[in-house]
């Protein structure tokens, strides 16, 4: 009797867009898949800023990995963290002390914040990459508003009501617009001494324009929309220093209690595990078929990889690239060698506030309310799970009609504010 052929083992490190796309493609196929992630949930990162600004709850944009893959009996999920890869032994080492043998390895480990060598800035300018980051930023924003309500010192009050976002890519632009709507419109009716004119939102960009990856006309449209929301723009203004309660530019010192970093990311340590050639952001240079040289059975995808398109230009670190790469390497594993990876670009989108967005579809560009509707439909469509789609759609509709934020919750213990030197007048309007 012939011995049944051995099923190949596929290990996927990371359950972000790329890793999950690969896992779904391999579901119910004749391979055994193990997906390893240090968190138990998949996160829809493009909407993370809406958790940070109290428009959505974390459960609206995240789902348990096990639930997402529950109908794939050939896939198991491990809650663990990879600490190294022994490529010669085809083994992955885990922080629990266990290890996994593999026949194929997909590195989809994502990215983390990059402060361009100034890691000390992280304590005062948190980035936005995880649900924990979003909840911490939400807490900081809402606490600043609460404390400004009763702050009698004008300088401290101004600092509490000044919000700075550093980096004017899509995340920074969307974050600045959302904070402006939260601080200047959504909560003004709920406070008695804060009016819309009290708050300042400042968006800082070292380059010459916001949304630098977009055409100049759309960049200008986004800038105009931000200005309409009351956001102050500082372009061509590299940050010199960030400390507790301040941001230093070349010619301006800004006092702010809330600073959000959206200026740069770097890849995970995957390149170090393999001693692989990588770029300055830690992304592994990969072959046209996304393999990591010189290894025949190791792939790097998404933010972990520095891959180029057919025009030899580096592909952007965005979700559609990661998803298409995940599907590609899964097909490679199932069907053997194929043509080089070719990214199909369906355009870039960014939203500014509750009713404006910009869309770049190459020769066709769109901005304004219609672009915002398309942006909204696209993001709801790509959410994981029917419940998330319905929940987000209802939350957005409620927010659009009422300007109310459904998730304005401050969690954790709240330290007492410093004692005030004098009693405030009841309902005193400080910025009328």
Tab-separated table of C-alpha atoms in Angstrom:
chain	number	residue	atom	x	y	z
A	1	UNK	CA	0.000	0.000	0.000
A	2	UNK	CA	1.336	3.405	-0.939
A	3	UNK	CA	1.936	5.831	1.910
A	4	UNK	CA	-0.224	8.946	1.700
A	5	UNK	CA	1.711	11.992	0.585
A	6	UNK	CA	2.815	14.351	3.337
A	7	UNK	CA	0.942	17.643	3.608
A	8	UNK	CA	3.212	20.629	3.494
A	9	UNK	CA	3.361	22.925	6.522
A	10	UNK	CA	2.892	26.665	6.008
A	11	UNK	CA	3.698	29.086	8.820
A	12	UNK	CA	2.383	32.642	8.524
A	13	UNK	CA	3.840	35.218	10.913
A	14	UNK	CA	1.349	38.044	11.416
A	15	UNK	CA	-2.418	38.289	10.902
A	16	UNK	CA	-2.540	41.719	9.321
A	17	UNK	CA	-3.883	42.332	5.833
A	18	UNK	CA	-1.200	40.296	4.070
A	19	UNK	CA	-1.064	37.366	6.470
A	20	UNK	CA	-4.838	37.060	6.659
A	21	UNK	CA	-5.191	37.248	2.866
A	22	UNK	CA	-2.700	34.398	2.504
A	23	UNK	CA	-4.457	32.331	5.171
A	24	UNK	CA	-7.872	32.782	3.550
A	25	UNK	CA	-6.431	31.740	0.177
A	26	UNK	CA	-4.970	28.584	1.748
A	27	UNK	CA	-8.144	27.717	3.639
A	28	UNK	CA	-9.466	24.196	2.903
A	29	UNK	CA	-6.500	23.479	0.640
A	30	UNK	CA	-4.215	20.420	0.991
A	31	UNK	CA	-1.734	22.184	3.270
A	32	UNK	CA	-1.496	22.598	7.056
A	33	UNK	CA	-1.331	26.261	8.024
A	34	UNK	CA	-0.284	27.821	11.312
A	35	UNK	CA	-0.755	31.561	11.738
A	36	UNK	CA	1.123	33.208	14.614
A	37	UNK	CA	0.294	36.627	16.016
A	38	UNK	CA	1.014	38.300	19.338
A	39	UNK	CA	-2.551	39.636	19.402
A	40	UNK	CA	-5.719	37.594	19.102
A	41	UNK	CA	-7.425	39.982	16.679
A	42	UNK	CA	-7.133	41.256	13.142
A	43	UNK	CA	-7.268	45.044	13.000
A	44	UNK	CA	-8.635	47.197	10.187
A	45	UNK	CA	-5.961	49.865	10.552
A	46	UNK	CA	-7.336	52.428	8.050
A	47	UNK	CA	-10.112	53.236	10.537
A	48	UNK	CA	-7.977	53.174	13.669
A	49	UNK	CA	-7.927	56.964	13.827
A	50	UNK	CA	-11.714	56.882	14.286
A	51	UNK	CA	-11.272	54.875	17.476
A	52	UNK	CA	-8.695	57.445	18.625
A	53	UNK	CA	-11.204	60.255	18.034
A	54	UNK	CA	-14.176	58.485	19.651
A	55	UNK	CA	-16.176	57.927	16.457
A	56	UNK	CA	-15.947	54.121	16.622
A	57	UNK	CA	-15.389	51.496	19.291
A	58	UNK	CA	-12.478	49.033	19.022
A	59	UNK	CA	-14.808	46.095	18.321
A	60	UNK	CA	-16.126	47.918	15.251
A	61	UNK	CA	-12.799	47.584	13.439
A	62	UNK	CA	-11.316	44.401	14.895
A	63	UNK	CA	-12.288	40.762	15.001
A	64	UNK	CA	-10.844	37.624	16.636
A	65	UNK	CA	-8.509	35.810	14.243
A	66	UNK	CA	-9.916	32.453	15.320
A	67	UNK	CA	-13.450	33.537	14.449
A	68	UNK	CA	-12.407	34.882	11.056
A	69	UNK	CA	-10.743	31.550	10.195
A	70	UNK	CA	-13.115	29.265	12.083
A	71	UNK	CA	-14.412	27.627	8.904
A	72	UNK	CA	-10.929	26.581	7.784
A	73	UNK	CA	-10.169	23.249	9.506
A	74	UNK	CA	-6.642	23.146	8.051
A	75	UNK	CA	-5.635	26.407	9.778
A	76	UNK	CA	-4.678	26.756	13.418
A	77	UNK	CA	-4.053	30.048	15.210
A	78	UNK	CA	-1.348	30.552	17.848
A	79	UNK	CA	-1.280	33.513	20.238
A	80	UNK	CA	2.475	33.902	20.526
A	81	UNK	CA	5.364	36.049	19.352
A	82	UNK	CA	8.123	35.045	16.970
A	83	UNK	CA	11.609	35.731	18.310
A	84	UNK	CA	13.707	34.279	15.514
A	85	UNK	CA	13.903	32.126	12.409
A	86	UNK	CA	16.337	29.247	11.940
A	87	UNK	CA	16.253	29.132	8.143
A	88	UNK	CA	18.661	26.209	7.748
A	89	UNK	CA	16.564	24.073	10.102
A	90	UNK	CA	13.286	25.458	8.687
A	91	UNK	CA	12.149	26.381	12.177
A	92	UNK	CA	10.479	29.400	13.783
A	93	UNK	CA	11.246	30.141	17.442
A	94	UNK	CA	8.515	31.546	19.709
A	95	UNK	CA	8.664	33.615	22.887
A	96	UNK	CA	6.819	30.843	24.763
A	97	UNK	CA	9.857	28.616	24.254
A	98	UNK	CA	8.132	26.477	21.655
A	99	UNK	CA	9.146	26.231	18.010
A	100	UNK	CA	7.418	25.476	14.708
A	101	UNK	CA	8.754	23.516	11.773
A	102	UNK	CA	7.756	24.742	8.341
A	103	UNK	CA	7.999	23.854	4.674
A	104	UNK	CA	6.942	27.354	3.634
A	105	UNK	CA	7.284	30.545	5.685
A	106	UNK	CA	5.397	33.801	5.058
A	107	UNK	CA	6.665	36.840	6.974
A	108	UNK	CA	3.851	39.376	7.255
A	109	UNK	CA	4.930	41.046	10.463
A	110	UNK	CA	3.834	44.604	9.646
A	111	UNK	CA	5.429	47.835	10.808
A	112	UNK	CA	5.990	49.884	13.947
A	113	UNK	CA	6.550	53.575	14.610
A	114	UNK	CA	9.743	55.239	13.420
A	115	UNK	CA	10.980	58.442	15.025
A	116	UNK	CA	13.975	58.798	12.702
A	117	UNK	CA	16.484	58.083	15.426
A	118	UNK	CA	14.723	60.192	18.074
A	119	UNK	CA	13.022	57.395	19.983
A	120	UNK	CA	12.804	59.576	23.091
A	121	UNK	CA	10.002	61.481	21.339
A	122	UNK	CA	7.704	58.459	21.623
A	123	UNK	CA	6.833	59.207	25.271
A	124	UNK	CA	5.305	62.569	24.345
A	125	UNK	CA	4.142	61.908	20.763
A	126	UNK	CA	2.526	58.461	20.584
A	127	UNK	CA	1.897	56.858	17.221
A	128	UNK	CA	-1.171	55.011	16.000
A	129	UNK	CA	-0.641	51.357	15.110
A	130	UNK	CA	-2.718	49.327	17.552
A	131	UNK	CA	-5.986	49.408	19.480
A	132	UNK	CA	-3.961	50.155	22.607
A	133	UNK	CA	-2.448	53.197	20.865
A	134	UNK	CA	-5.881	54.404	19.763
A	135	UNK	CA	-7.431	54.060	23.224
A	136	UNK	CA	-4.482	55.880	24.823
A	137	UNK	CA	-4.776	58.766	22.336
A	138	UNK	CA	-8.560	58.898	22.790
A	139	UNK	CA	-8.059	59.106	26.542
A	140	UNK	CA	-5.520	61.900	26.157
A	141	UNK	CA	-7.777	63.964	23.876
A	142	UNK	CA	-10.886	63.555	26.029
A	143	UNK	CA	-9.004	64.231	29.271
A	144	UNK	CA	-7.572	67.413	27.774
A	145	UNK	CA	-11.086	68.645	27.001
A	146	UNK	CA	-12.354	67.727	30.466
A	147	UNK	CA	-9.493	69.499	32.229
A	148	UNK	CA	-9.740	72.556	30.006
A	149	UNK	CA	-13.371	72.934	31.098
A	150	UNK	CA	-12.272	73.934	34.603
A	151	UNK	CA	-8.771	75.285	33.999
A	152	UNK	CA	-8.474	78.909	35.122
A	153	UNK	CA	-4.918	79.602	33.954
A	154	UNK	CA	-5.108	80.907	30.330
A	155	UNK	CA	-1.748	79.472	29.252
A	156	UNK	CA	-2.450	76.010	30.630
A	157	UNK	CA	-5.900	76.118	29.104
A	158	UNK	CA	-4.513	77.001	25.677
A	159	UNK	CA	-2.028	74.141	25.901
A	160	UNK	CA	-4.790	71.696	26.883
A	161	UNK	CA	-6.860	72.787	23.895
A	162	UNK	CA	-4.002	72.642	21.387
A	163	UNK	CA	-3.742	69.372	19.467
A	164	UNK	CA	-0.737	68.710	17.218
A	165	UNK	CA	-0.514	65.987	14.556
A	166	UNK	CA	2.934	65.404	13.033
A	167	UNK	CA	2.991	63.983	9.505
A	168	UNK	CA	0.529	64.903	6.751
A	169	UNK	CA	0.148	61.596	4.946
A	170	UNK	CA	-3.325	59.985	4.857
A	171	UNK	CA	-3.216	59.004	8.552
A	172	UNK	CA	-2.146	62.478	9.673
A	173	UNK	CA	-4.660	64.282	7.473
A	174	UNK	CA	-7.512	62.023	8.580
A	175	UNK	CA	-6.473	62.315	12.224
A	176	UNK	CA	-6.237	66.120	12.127
A	177	UNK	CA	-9.639	66.445	10.461
A	178	UNK	CA	-11.256	64.080	12.964
A	179	UNK	CA	-9.750	65.862	15.990
A	180	UNK	CA	-10.925	69.206	14.603
A	181	UNK	CA	-14.472	67.944	14.283
A	182	UNK	CA	-14.372	66.359	17.736
A	183	UNK	CA	-12.855	69.339	19.554
A	184	UNK	CA	-14.441	72.188	17.627
A	185	UNK	CA	-17.885	70.806	16.781
A	186	UNK	CA	-18.908	67.461	18.234
A	187	UNK	CA	-18.349	68.270	21.925
A	188	UNK	CA	-18.861	72.021	22.070
A	189	UNK	CA	-22.555	71.651	22.935
A	190	UNK	CA	-21.715	69.314	25.853
A	191	UNK	CA	-19.306	71.668	27.627
A	192	UNK	CA	-20.178	74.920	29.355
A	193	UNK	CA	-16.938	76.887	29.096
A	194	UNK	CA	-15.512	75.508	25.833
A	195	UNK	CA	-16.706	76.964	22.546
A	196	UNK	CA	-15.623	75.924	19.024
A	197	UNK	CA	-13.118	78.801	18.958
A	198	UNK	CA	-11.270	77.492	22.008
A	199	UNK	CA	-9.467	74.606	20.327
A	200	UNK	CA	-6.496	74.649	17.965
A	201	UNK	CA	-5.537	71.714	15.743
A	202	UNK	CA	-2.153	72.002	14.039
A	203	UNK	CA	-0.951	69.631	11.303
A	204	UNK	CA	2.810	69.638	10.738
A	205	UNK	CA	4.532	68.318	7.603
A	206	UNK	CA	8.247	68.484	6.818
A	207	UNK	CA	7.572	68.339	3.070
A	208	UNK	CA	6.086	71.061	0.884
A	209	UNK	CA	2.487	69.758	0.815
A	210	UNK	CA	-0.054	67.605	2.618
A	211	UNK	CA	-0.723	64.146	1.145
A	212	UNK	CA	2.628	64.131	-0.700
A	213	UNK	CA	1.800	60.877	-2.531
A	214	UNK	CA	-1.257	62.475	-4.166
A	215	UNK	CA	-1.313	64.790	-7.209
A	216	UNK	CA	-0.822	68.481	-6.425
A	217	UNK	CA	-4.443	69.369	-7.212
A	218	UNK	CA	-5.814	66.820	-4.734
A	219	UNK	CA	-3.242	67.853	-2.158
A	220	UNK	CA	-4.436	71.442	-2.464
A	221	UNK	CA	-8.065	70.323	-2.222
A	222	UNK	CA	-7.256	68.415	0.982
A	223	UNK	CA	-5.427	71.456	2.382
A	224	UNK	CA	-8.426	73.693	1.632
A	225	UNK	CA	-10.772	71.226	3.340
A	226	UNK	CA	-8.548	71.121	6.421
A	227	UNK	CA	-8.472	74.908	6.585
A	228	UNK	CA	-12.287	74.946	6.344
A	229	UNK	CA	-12.350	72.721	9.443
A	230	UNK	CA	-10.123	75.173	11.288
A	231	UNK	CA	-6.936	73.088	11.093
A	232	UNK	CA	-3.737	75.138	10.996
A	233	UNK	CA	-1.151	73.862	8.517
A	234	UNK	CA	2.619	73.991	8.928
A	235	UNK	CA	4.212	72.633	5.731
A	236	UNK	CA	7.930	72.697	5.036
A	237	UNK	CA	8.349	72.627	8.810
A	238	UNK	CA	10.509	69.769	10.103
A	239	UNK	CA	10.222	69.043	13.806
A	240	UNK	CA	13.354	69.848	15.812
A	241	UNK	CA	12.298	68.590	19.221
A	242	UNK	CA	9.357	67.170	21.143
A	243	UNK	CA	9.076	67.311	24.907
A	244	UNK	CA	6.501	67.161	27.674
A	245	UNK	CA	3.921	69.684	26.537
A	246	UNK	CA	5.671	71.226	23.550
A	247	UNK	CA	6.755	70.798	19.912
A	248	UNK	CA	9.720	72.782	18.621
A	249	UNK	CA	9.892	73.742	14.945
A	250	UNK	CA	12.671	75.751	13.342
A	251	UNK	CA	10.970	79.083	13.985
A	252	UNK	CA	8.070	78.251	16.294
A	253	UNK	CA	7.521	76.742	19.733
A	254	UNK	CA	4.067	75.190	20.126
A	255	UNK	CA	2.745	74.389	23.598
A	256	UNK	CA	0.373	71.414	23.393
A	257	UNK	CA	-0.669	68.690	25.815
A	258	UNK	CA	-1.727	66.311	23.017
A	259	UNK	CA	0.725	65.416	20.251
A	260	UNK	CA	0.146	62.528	17.813
A	261	UNK	CA	2.903	61.053	15.641
A	262	UNK	CA	1.958	60.075	12.078
A	263	UNK	CA	5.247	60.800	10.346
A	264	UNK	CA	6.996	57.507	9.805
A	265	UNK	CA	7.090	53.748	10.272
A	266	UNK	CA	9.723	51.050	10.226
A	267	UNK	CA	9.453	47.346	9.637
A	268	UNK	CA	9.543	44.651	12.301
A	269	UNK	CA	12.826	42.823	13.120
A	270	UNK	CA	12.187	40.181	10.431
A	271	UNK	CA	15.263	41.249	8.446
A	272	UNK	CA	17.415	40.649	11.518
A	273	UNK	CA	16.020	37.134	11.962
A	274	UNK	CA	17.280	36.189	8.499
A	275	UNK	CA	20.265	38.554	8.287
A	276	UNK	CA	18.592	39.699	5.066
A	277	UNK	CA	19.411	42.772	3.015
A	278	UNK	CA	16.995	45.577	3.871
A	279	UNK	CA	16.341	49.274	3.331
A	280	UNK	CA	16.754	52.085	5.877
A	281	UNK	CA	13.258	51.383	7.243
A	282	UNK	CA	14.074	47.732	7.884
A	283	UNK	CA	11.995	46.364	4.994
A	284	UNK	CA	13.497	43.261	3.372
A	285	UNK	CA	14.496	43.509	-0.292
A	286	UNK	CA	12.627	40.674	-1.985
A	287	UNK	CA	12.809	38.942	-5.354
A	288	UNK	CA	10.165	39.648	-8.042
A	289	UNK	CA	8.233	36.614	-6.735
A	290	UNK	CA	8.444	37.998	-3.148
A	291	UNK	CA	10.893	35.392	-1.916
A	292	UNK	CA	13.734	36.408	0.402
A	293	UNK	CA	17.076	35.610	-1.217
A	294	UNK	CA	18.746	33.175	-0.927
A	295	UNK	CA	15.901	31.176	0.616
A	296	UNK	CA	13.632	29.285	-1.747
A	297	UNK	CA	10.754	28.830	0.700
A	298	UNK	CA	10.595	32.088	2.646
A	299	UNK	CA	8.455	35.037	1.549
A	300	UNK	CA	8.169	38.562	2.916
A	301	UNK	CA	5.051	40.610	2.167
A	302	UNK	CA	3.316	43.843	3.150
A	303	UNK	CA	5.184	46.316	5.339
A	304	UNK	CA	7.871	43.672	5.948
A	305	UNK	CA	8.975	43.746	2.293
A	306	UNK	CA	10.562	46.290	-0.005
A	307	UNK	CA	9.170	45.152	-3.324
A	308	UNK	CA	8.965	46.959	-6.648
A	309	UNK	CA	6.279	47.121	-9.277
A	310	UNK	CA	6.660	46.363	-12.948
A	311	UNK	CA	7.862	49.972	-13.390
A	312	UNK	CA	10.722	49.203	-10.945
A	313	UNK	CA	9.380	51.733	-8.428
A	314	UNK	CA	8.953	50.699	-4.786
A	315	UNK	CA	5.404	49.729	-3.903
A	316	UNK	CA	3.686	51.743	-1.162
A	317	UNK	CA	3.177	50.274	2.294
A	318	UNK	CA	-0.617	50.159	2.078
A	319	UNK	CA	-3.246	47.497	2.758
A	320	UNK	CA	-4.122	46.681	-0.902
A	321	UNK	CA	-0.484	45.846	-1.659
A	322	UNK	CA	-0.282	43.521	1.347
A	323	UNK	CA	-3.551	41.764	0.487
A	324	UNK	CA	-2.569	41.142	-3.133
A	325	UNK	CA	0.862	39.904	-2.057
A	326	UNK	CA	-0.705	37.521	0.456
A	327	UNK	CA	-2.938	36.032	-2.233
A	328	UNK	CA	0.018	35.801	-4.633
A	329	UNK	CA	2.309	33.853	-2.275
A	330	UNK	CA	-0.552	31.506	-1.332
A	331	UNK	CA	-1.079	30.746	-5.035
A	332	UNK	CA	2.695	30.273	-5.414
A	333	UNK	CA	2.706	27.700	-2.609
A	334	UNK	CA	-0.274	25.850	-4.048
A	335	UNK	CA	0.739	25.945	-7.680
A	336	UNK	CA	4.483	26.343	-7.827
A	337	UNK	CA	6.518	29.006	-9.596
A	338	UNK	CA	4.575	31.716	-11.434
A	339	UNK	CA	5.074	35.119	-13.057
A	340	UNK	CA	6.547	37.957	-10.965
A	341	UNK	CA	4.163	39.704	-8.613
A	342	UNK	CA	2.261	42.538	-10.315
A	343	UNK	CA	0.368	45.003	-8.172
A	344	UNK	CA	-2.993	46.195	-9.474
A	345	UNK	CA	-3.388	49.746	-8.226
A	346	UNK	CA	-7.025	50.673	-7.591
A	347	UNK	CA	-6.195	54.194	-6.455
A	348	UNK	CA	-5.479	56.170	-3.301
A	349	UNK	CA	-8.143	57.529	-0.972
A	350	UNK	CA	-8.066	59.879	2.008
A	351	UNK	CA	-10.868	61.531	3.947
A	352	UNK	CA	-10.960	64.960	5.574
A	353	UNK	CA	-13.678	65.228	8.182
A	354	UNK	CA	-17.234	64.010	7.952
A	355	UNK	CA	-18.114	64.898	4.355
A	356	UNK	CA	-14.999	65.461	2.248
A	357	UNK	CA	-12.378	63.185	0.744
A	358	UNK	CA	-9.931	62.942	-2.138
A	359	UNK	CA	-9.528	60.017	-4.528
A	360	UNK	CA	-6.706	59.454	-7.000
A	361	UNK	CA	-7.518	56.926	-9.724
A	362	UNK	CA	-4.635	57.862	-11.986
A	363	UNK	CA	-6.136	59.776	-14.889
A	364	UNK	CA	-9.362	60.337	-12.953
A	365	UNK	CA	-9.376	62.370	-9.750
A	366	UNK	CA	-12.215	63.279	-7.434
A	367	UNK	CA	-12.684	65.383	-4.326
A	368	UNK	CA	-15.527	66.590	-2.118
A	369	UNK	CA	-18.718	64.923	-0.909
A	370	UNK	CA	-18.995	62.305	-3.673
A	371	UNK	CA	-15.417	61.221	-2.973
A	372	UNK	CA	-16.333	60.918	0.702
A	373	UNK	CA	-19.313	58.669	-0.125
A	374	UNK	CA	-17.068	56.415	-2.235
A	375	UNK	CA	-14.447	56.364	0.538
A	376	UNK	CA	-17.123	55.395	3.079
A	377	UNK	CA	-18.566	52.571	0.968
A	378	UNK	CA	-15.092	51.213	0.172
A	379	UNK	CA	-14.050	51.106	3.812
A	380	UNK	CA	-17.280	49.507	4.984
A	381	UNK	CA	-17.012	46.892	2.219
A	382	UNK	CA	-13.503	45.833	3.237
A	383	UNK	CA	-14.273	45.482	6.934
A	384	UNK	CA	-14.137	41.896	8.187
A	385	UNK	CA	-17.574	40.567	9.069
A	386	UNK	CA	-21.195	41.578	8.523
A	387	UNK	CA	-21.569	42.823	12.116
A	388	UNK	CA	-18.659	45.258	11.729
A	389	UNK	CA	-20.050	46.606	8.464
A	390	UNK	CA	-23.494	47.236	9.920
A	391	UNK	CA	-22.113	48.689	13.156
A	392	UNK	CA	-19.788	51.115	11.406
A	393	UNK	CA	-22.471	52.187	8.935
A	394	UNK	CA	-24.889	52.973	11.783
A	395	UNK	CA	-22.221	54.826	13.784
A	396	UNK	CA	-21.248	56.929	10.774
A	397	UNK	CA	-24.863	57.747	9.968
A	398	UNK	CA	-25.521	58.804	13.568
A	399	UNK	CA	-22.342	60.900	13.660
A	400	UNK	CA	-23.168	62.520	10.319
A	401	UNK	CA	-26.696	63.468	11.367
A	402	UNK	CA	-25.959	64.585	14.939
A	403	UNK	CA	-22.215	65.405	15.152
A	404	UNK	CA	-22.173	63.130	18.210
A	405	UNK	CA	-19.344	60.689	18.916
A	406	UNK	CA	-20.601	57.354	20.188
A	407	UNK	CA	-17.409	56.209	21.958
A	408	UNK	CA	-16.415	59.176	24.119
A	409	UNK	CA	-15.303	57.006	27.022
A	410	UNK	CA	-12.324	57.729	29.270
A	411	UNK	CA	-11.170	54.384	30.650
A	412	UNK	CA	-8.852	53.713	33.565
A	413	UNK	CA	-8.240	55.685	36.746
A	414	UNK	CA	-8.266	59.460	36.350
A	415	UNK	CA	-5.749	61.340	38.445
A	416	UNK	CA	-7.059	64.410	40.212
A	417	UNK	CA	-6.331	67.684	38.468
A	418	UNK	CA	-4.134	70.200	40.345
A	419	UNK	CA	-6.133	72.393	42.755
A	420	UNK	CA	-7.432	75.625	41.260
A	421	UNK	CA	-6.372	78.903	42.902
A	422	UNK	CA	-9.895	80.306	42.640
A	423	UNK	CA	-13.406	79.113	42.042
A	424	UNK	CA	-14.664	79.366	38.475
A	425	UNK	CA	-17.781	81.332	37.659
A	426	UNK	CA	-20.618	78.962	36.772
A	427	UNK	CA	-20.885	78.341	32.990
A	428	UNK	CA	-18.165	80.912	32.282
A	429	UNK	CA	-17.498	81.004	28.529
A	430	UNK	CA	-13.747	81.339	28.123
A	431	UNK	CA	-13.432	81.574	24.331
A	432	UNK	CA	-16.698	83.169	23.247
